[in-house]
mmCIF file of C-alpha atoms and ligand atoms in Angstrom:
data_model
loop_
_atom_site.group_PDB
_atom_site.id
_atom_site.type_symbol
_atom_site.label_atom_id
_atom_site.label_comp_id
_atom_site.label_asym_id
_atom_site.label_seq_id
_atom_site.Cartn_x
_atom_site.Cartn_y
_atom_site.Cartn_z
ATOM 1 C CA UNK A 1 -144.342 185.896 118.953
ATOM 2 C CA UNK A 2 -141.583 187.312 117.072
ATOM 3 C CA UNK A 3 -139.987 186.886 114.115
ATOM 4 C CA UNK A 4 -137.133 184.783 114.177
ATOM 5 C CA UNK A 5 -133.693 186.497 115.710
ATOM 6 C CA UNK A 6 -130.292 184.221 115.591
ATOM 7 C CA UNK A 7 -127.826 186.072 116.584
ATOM 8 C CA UNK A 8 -124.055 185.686 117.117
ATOM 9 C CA UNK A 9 -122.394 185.966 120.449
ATOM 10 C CA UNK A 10 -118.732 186.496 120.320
ATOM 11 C CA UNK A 11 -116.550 185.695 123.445
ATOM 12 C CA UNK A 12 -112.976 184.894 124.500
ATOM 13 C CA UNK A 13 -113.458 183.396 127.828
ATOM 14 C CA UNK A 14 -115.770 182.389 130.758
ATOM 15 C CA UNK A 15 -118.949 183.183 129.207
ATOM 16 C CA UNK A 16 -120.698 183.776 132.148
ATOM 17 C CA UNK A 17 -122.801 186.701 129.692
ATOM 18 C CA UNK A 18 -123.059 183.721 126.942
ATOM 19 C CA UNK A 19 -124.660 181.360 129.548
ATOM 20 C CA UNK A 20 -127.083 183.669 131.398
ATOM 21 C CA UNK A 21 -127.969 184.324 126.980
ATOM 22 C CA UNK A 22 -128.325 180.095 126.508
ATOM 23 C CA UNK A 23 -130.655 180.362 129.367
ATOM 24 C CA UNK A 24 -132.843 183.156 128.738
ATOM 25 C CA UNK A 25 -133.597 181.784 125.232
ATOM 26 C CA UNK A 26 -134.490 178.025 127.198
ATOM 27 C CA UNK A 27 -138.029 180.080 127.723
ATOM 28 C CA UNK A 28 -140.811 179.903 125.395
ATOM 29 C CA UNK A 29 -141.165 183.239 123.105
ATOM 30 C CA UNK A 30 -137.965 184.477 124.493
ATOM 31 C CA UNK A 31 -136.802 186.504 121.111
ATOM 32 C CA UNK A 32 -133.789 186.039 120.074
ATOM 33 C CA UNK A 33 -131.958 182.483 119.359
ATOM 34 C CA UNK A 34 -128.181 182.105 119.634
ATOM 35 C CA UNK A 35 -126.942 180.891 116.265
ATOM 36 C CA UNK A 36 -123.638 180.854 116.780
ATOM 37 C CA UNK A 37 -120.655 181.633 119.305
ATOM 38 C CA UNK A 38 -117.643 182.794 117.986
ATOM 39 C CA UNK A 39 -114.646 182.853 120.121
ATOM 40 C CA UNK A 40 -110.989 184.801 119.045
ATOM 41 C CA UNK A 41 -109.175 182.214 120.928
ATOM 42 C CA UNK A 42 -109.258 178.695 121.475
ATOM 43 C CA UNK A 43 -109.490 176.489 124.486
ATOM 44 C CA UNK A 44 -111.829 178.792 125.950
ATOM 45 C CA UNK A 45 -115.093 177.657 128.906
ATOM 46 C CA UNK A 46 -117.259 179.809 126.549
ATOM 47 C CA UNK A 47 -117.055 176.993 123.977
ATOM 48 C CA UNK A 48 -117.546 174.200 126.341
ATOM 49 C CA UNK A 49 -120.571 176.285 127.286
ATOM 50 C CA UNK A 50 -121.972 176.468 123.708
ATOM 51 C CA UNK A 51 -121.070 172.720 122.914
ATOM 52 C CA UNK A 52 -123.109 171.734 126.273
ATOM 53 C CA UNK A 53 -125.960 173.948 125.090
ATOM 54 C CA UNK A 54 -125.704 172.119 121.686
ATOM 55 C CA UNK A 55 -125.025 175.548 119.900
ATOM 56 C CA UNK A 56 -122.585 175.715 116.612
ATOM 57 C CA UNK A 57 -119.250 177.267 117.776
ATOM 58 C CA UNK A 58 -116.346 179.013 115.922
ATOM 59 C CA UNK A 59 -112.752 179.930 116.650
ATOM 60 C CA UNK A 60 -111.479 182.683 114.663
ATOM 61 C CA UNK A 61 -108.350 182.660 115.980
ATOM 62 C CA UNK A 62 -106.691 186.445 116.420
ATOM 63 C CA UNK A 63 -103.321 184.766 116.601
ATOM 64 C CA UNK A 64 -103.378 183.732 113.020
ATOM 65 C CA UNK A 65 -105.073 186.687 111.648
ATOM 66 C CA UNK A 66 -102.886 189.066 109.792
ATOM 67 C CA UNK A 67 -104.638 192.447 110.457
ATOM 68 C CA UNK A 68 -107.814 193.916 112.243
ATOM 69 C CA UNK A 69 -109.617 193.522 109.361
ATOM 70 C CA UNK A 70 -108.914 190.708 107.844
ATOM 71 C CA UNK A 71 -110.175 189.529 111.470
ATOM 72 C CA UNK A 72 -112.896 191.491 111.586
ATOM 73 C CA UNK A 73 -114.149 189.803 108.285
ATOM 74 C CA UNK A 74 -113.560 186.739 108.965
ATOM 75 C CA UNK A 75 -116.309 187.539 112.189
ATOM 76 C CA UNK A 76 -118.852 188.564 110.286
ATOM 77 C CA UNK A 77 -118.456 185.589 107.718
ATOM 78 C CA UNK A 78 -118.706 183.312 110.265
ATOM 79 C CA UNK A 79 -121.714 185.025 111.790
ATOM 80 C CA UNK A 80 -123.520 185.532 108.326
ATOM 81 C CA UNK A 81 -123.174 182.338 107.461
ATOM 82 C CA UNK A 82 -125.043 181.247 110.485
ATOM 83 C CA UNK A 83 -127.528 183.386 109.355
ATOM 84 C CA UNK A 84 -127.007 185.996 112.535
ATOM 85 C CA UNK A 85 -128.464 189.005 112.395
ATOM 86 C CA UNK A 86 -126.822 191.133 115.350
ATOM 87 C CA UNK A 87 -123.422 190.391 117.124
ATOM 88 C CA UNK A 88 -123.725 189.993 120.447
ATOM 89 C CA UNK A 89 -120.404 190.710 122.531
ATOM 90 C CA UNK A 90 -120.132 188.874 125.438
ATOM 91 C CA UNK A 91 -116.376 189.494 127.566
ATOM 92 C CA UNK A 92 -115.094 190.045 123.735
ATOM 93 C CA UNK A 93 -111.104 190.723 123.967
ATOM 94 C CA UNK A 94 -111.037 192.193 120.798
ATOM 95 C CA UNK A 95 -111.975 195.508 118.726
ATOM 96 C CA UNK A 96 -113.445 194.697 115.723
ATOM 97 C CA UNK A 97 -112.971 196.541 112.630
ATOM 98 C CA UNK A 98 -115.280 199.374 110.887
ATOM 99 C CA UNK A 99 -116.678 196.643 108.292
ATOM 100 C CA UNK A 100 -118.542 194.871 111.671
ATOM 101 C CA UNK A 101 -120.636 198.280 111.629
ATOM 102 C CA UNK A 102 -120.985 198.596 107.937
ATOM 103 C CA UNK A 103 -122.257 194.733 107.701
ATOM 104 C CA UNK A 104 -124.405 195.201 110.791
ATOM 105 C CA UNK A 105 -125.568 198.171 111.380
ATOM 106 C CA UNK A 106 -127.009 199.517 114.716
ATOM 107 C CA UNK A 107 -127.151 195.328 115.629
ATOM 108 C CA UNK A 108 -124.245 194.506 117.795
ATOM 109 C CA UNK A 109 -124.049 195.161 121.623
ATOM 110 C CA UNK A 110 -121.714 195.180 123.808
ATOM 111 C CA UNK A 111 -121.688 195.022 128.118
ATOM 112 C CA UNK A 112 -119.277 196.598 129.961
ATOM 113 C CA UNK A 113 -118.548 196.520 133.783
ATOM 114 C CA UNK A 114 -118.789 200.313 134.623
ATOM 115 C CA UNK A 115 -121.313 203.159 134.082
ATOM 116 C CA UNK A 116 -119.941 204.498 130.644
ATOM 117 C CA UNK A 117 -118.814 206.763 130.446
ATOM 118 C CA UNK A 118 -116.886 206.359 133.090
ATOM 119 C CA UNK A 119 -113.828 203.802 133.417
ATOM 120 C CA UNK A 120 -113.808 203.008 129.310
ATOM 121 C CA UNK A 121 -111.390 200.156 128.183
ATOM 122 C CA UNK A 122 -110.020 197.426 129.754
ATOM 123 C CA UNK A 123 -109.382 196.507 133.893
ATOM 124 C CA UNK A 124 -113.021 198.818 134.630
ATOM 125 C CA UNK A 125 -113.759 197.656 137.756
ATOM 126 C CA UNK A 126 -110.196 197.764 139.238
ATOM 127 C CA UNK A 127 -110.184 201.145 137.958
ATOM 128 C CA UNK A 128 -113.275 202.076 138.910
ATOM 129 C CA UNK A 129 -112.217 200.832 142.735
ATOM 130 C CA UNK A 130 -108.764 202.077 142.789
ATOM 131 C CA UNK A 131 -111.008 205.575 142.548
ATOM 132 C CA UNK A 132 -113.061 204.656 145.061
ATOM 133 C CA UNK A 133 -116.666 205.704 143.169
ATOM 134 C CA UNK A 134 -119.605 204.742 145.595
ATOM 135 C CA UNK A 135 -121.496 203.696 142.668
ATOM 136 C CA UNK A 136 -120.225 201.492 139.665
ATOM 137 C CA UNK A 137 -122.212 199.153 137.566
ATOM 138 C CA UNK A 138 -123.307 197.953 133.767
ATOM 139 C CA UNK A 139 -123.924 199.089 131.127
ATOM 140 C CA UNK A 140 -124.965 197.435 127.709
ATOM 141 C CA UNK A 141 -124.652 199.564 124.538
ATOM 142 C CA UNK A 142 -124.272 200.061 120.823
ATOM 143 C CA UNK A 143 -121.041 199.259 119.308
ATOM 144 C CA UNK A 144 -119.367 202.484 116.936
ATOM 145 C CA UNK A 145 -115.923 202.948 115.836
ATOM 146 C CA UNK A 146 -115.028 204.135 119.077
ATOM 147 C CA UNK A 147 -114.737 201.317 122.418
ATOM 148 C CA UNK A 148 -117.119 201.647 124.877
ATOM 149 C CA UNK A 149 -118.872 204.368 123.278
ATOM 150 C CA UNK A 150 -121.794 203.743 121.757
ATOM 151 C CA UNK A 151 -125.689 204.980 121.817
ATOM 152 C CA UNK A 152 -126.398 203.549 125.571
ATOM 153 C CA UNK A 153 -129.117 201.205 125.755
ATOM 154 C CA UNK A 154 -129.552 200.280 129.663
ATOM 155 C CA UNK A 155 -127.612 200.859 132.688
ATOM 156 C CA UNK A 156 -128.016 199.011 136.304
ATOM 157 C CA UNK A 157 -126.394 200.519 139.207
ATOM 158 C CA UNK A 158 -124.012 198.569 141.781
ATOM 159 C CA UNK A 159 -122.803 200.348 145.177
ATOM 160 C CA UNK A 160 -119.455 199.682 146.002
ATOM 161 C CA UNK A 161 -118.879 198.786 149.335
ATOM 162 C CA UNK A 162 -116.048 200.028 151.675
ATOM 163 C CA UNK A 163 -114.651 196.740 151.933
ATOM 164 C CA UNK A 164 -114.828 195.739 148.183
ATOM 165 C CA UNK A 165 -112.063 194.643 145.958
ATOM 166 C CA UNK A 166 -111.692 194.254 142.121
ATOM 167 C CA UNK A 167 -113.132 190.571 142.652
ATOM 168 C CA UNK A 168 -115.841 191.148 145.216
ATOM 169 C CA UNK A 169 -117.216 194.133 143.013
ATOM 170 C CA UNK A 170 -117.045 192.372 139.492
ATOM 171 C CA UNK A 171 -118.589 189.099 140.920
ATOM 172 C CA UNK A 172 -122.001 191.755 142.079
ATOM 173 C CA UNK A 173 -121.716 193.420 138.846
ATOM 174 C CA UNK A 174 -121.625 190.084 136.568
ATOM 175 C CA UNK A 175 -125.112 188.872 138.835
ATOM 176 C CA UNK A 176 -126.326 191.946 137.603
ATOM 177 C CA UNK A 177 -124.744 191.643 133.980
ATOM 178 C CA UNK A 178 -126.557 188.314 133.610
ATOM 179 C CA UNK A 179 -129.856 189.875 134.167
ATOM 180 C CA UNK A 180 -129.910 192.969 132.219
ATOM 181 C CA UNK A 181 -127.851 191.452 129.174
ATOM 182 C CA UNK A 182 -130.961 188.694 128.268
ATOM 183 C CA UNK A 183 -133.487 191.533 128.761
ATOM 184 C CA UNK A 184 -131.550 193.941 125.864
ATOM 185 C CA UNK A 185 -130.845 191.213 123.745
ATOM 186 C CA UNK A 186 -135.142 190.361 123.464
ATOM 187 C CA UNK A 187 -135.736 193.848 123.294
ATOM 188 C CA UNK A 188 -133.381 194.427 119.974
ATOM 189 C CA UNK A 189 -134.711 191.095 119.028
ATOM 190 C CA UNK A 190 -138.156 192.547 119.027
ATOM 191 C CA UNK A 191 -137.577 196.031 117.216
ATOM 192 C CA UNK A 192 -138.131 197.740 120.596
ATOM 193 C CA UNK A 193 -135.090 199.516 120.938
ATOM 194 C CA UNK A 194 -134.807 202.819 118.658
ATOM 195 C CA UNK A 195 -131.746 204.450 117.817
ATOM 196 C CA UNK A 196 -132.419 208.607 118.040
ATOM 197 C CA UNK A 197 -128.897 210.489 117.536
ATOM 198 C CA UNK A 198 -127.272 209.464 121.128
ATOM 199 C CA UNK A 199 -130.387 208.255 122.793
ATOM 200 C CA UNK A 200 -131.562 204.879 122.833
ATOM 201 C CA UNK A 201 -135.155 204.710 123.268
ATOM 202 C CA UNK A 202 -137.240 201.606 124.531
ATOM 203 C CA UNK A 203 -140.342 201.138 122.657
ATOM 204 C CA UNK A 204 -143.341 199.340 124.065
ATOM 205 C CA UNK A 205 -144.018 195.693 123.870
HETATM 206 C C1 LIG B 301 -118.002 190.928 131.832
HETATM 207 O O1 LIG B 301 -117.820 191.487 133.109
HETATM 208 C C2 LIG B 301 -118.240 191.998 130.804
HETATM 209 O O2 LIG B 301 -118.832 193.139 131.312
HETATM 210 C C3 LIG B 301 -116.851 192.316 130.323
HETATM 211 O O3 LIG B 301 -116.160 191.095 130.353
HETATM 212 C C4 LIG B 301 -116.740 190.248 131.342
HETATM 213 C C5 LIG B 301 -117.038 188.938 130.652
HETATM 214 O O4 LIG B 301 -117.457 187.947 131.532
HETATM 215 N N1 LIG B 301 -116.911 192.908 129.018
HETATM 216 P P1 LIG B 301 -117.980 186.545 130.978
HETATM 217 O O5 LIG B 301 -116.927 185.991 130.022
HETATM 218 O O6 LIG B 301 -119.287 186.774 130.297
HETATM 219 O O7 LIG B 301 -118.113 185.692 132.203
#
């Protein structure tokens, strides 16, 4: 068993990631718990997702925020006061401050639809197909001050095929998202994932 992990999964739309999260933590001695999901936007399926799951949900609006900060705060509030102890970005529109790091350090992840660190930022898989790379696929990291940057934690490959758009490839890549993102998230939850310079390294079980 393991010591009791809430976390705090922000989103800002589908929620595929948040789901394929809900479900993983349906099994006995999976380790983390999902505390709360935080969404920058309302009216989102993410939150219809958390309500059916019966898990405590959040908007912290970005419209009505004044600065990054002052939205980035607001965040981690929400997420401390649900007693989180990582942030869990899940299809996350936003860039969140450098007071996230400070209040959680080396604890929030992020997945991102591309090998980093190739194809960085936002529309990676039409990027990364407008190229025409053979190979794409995930990768789930550390969050620093830069985006899509941090200490990488896992990466899964996905071939692109000749005939593959922007939608064809990102539907593959999110099967593979919603395996690989459950498996990180119970490794950090367990301690197994150590932090050395750059290099992430998996402990054992
Ligand atoms: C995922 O492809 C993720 O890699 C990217 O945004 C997408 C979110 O999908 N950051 P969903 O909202 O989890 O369905």
């Amino acid at each position: 068993m393991t010591d009791h992990y809430p976390v705090a999964v922000l989103v800002s739309g589908n929620g595929s990631n948040l789901q394929a999260i809900l479900d993983a933590a349906e099994a006995p001695g999976y380790g983390a718990e999902v505390a709360v999901v935080i969404s920058d936007r309302p009216d989102v399926k993410a939150l219809d997702r958390a309500e059916a799951a019966g898990v405590p949900a959040a908007v912290v609006d970005w419209s009505m925020m004044s600065d990054r900060d002052t939205f980035t705060a607001a965040v981690c509030d929400v997420a401390e006061a649900h007693g989180a102890r990582a942030l869990v970005l899940a299809g996350f529109m936003r860039v969140l401050g450098p007071s996230a790091i400070a209040r959680f350090p080396d604890r929030i992840l992020n997945i991102h639809p591309a090998l980093l660190p190739s194809f960085p930022g936002l529309e990676a898989v039409g990027k990364a197909v407008a190229h025409g790379v053979k190979v794409s696929g995930v990768t789930v990291h550390f969050v620093d001050e830069e985006v899509d940057h941090g200490p990488i934690i896992a990466q899964e490959i996905v071939p692109v095929l000749p005939d593959d758009t922007e939608d064809t490839l990102h539907a593959r890549i999110q099967e593979i998202e919603h395996d690989v993102y459950p498996r990180v998230l119970d490794a950090l939850a367990r301690g197994r994932l150590r932090i050395d310079g750059r290099v992430v390294r998996w402990e054992e079980a």
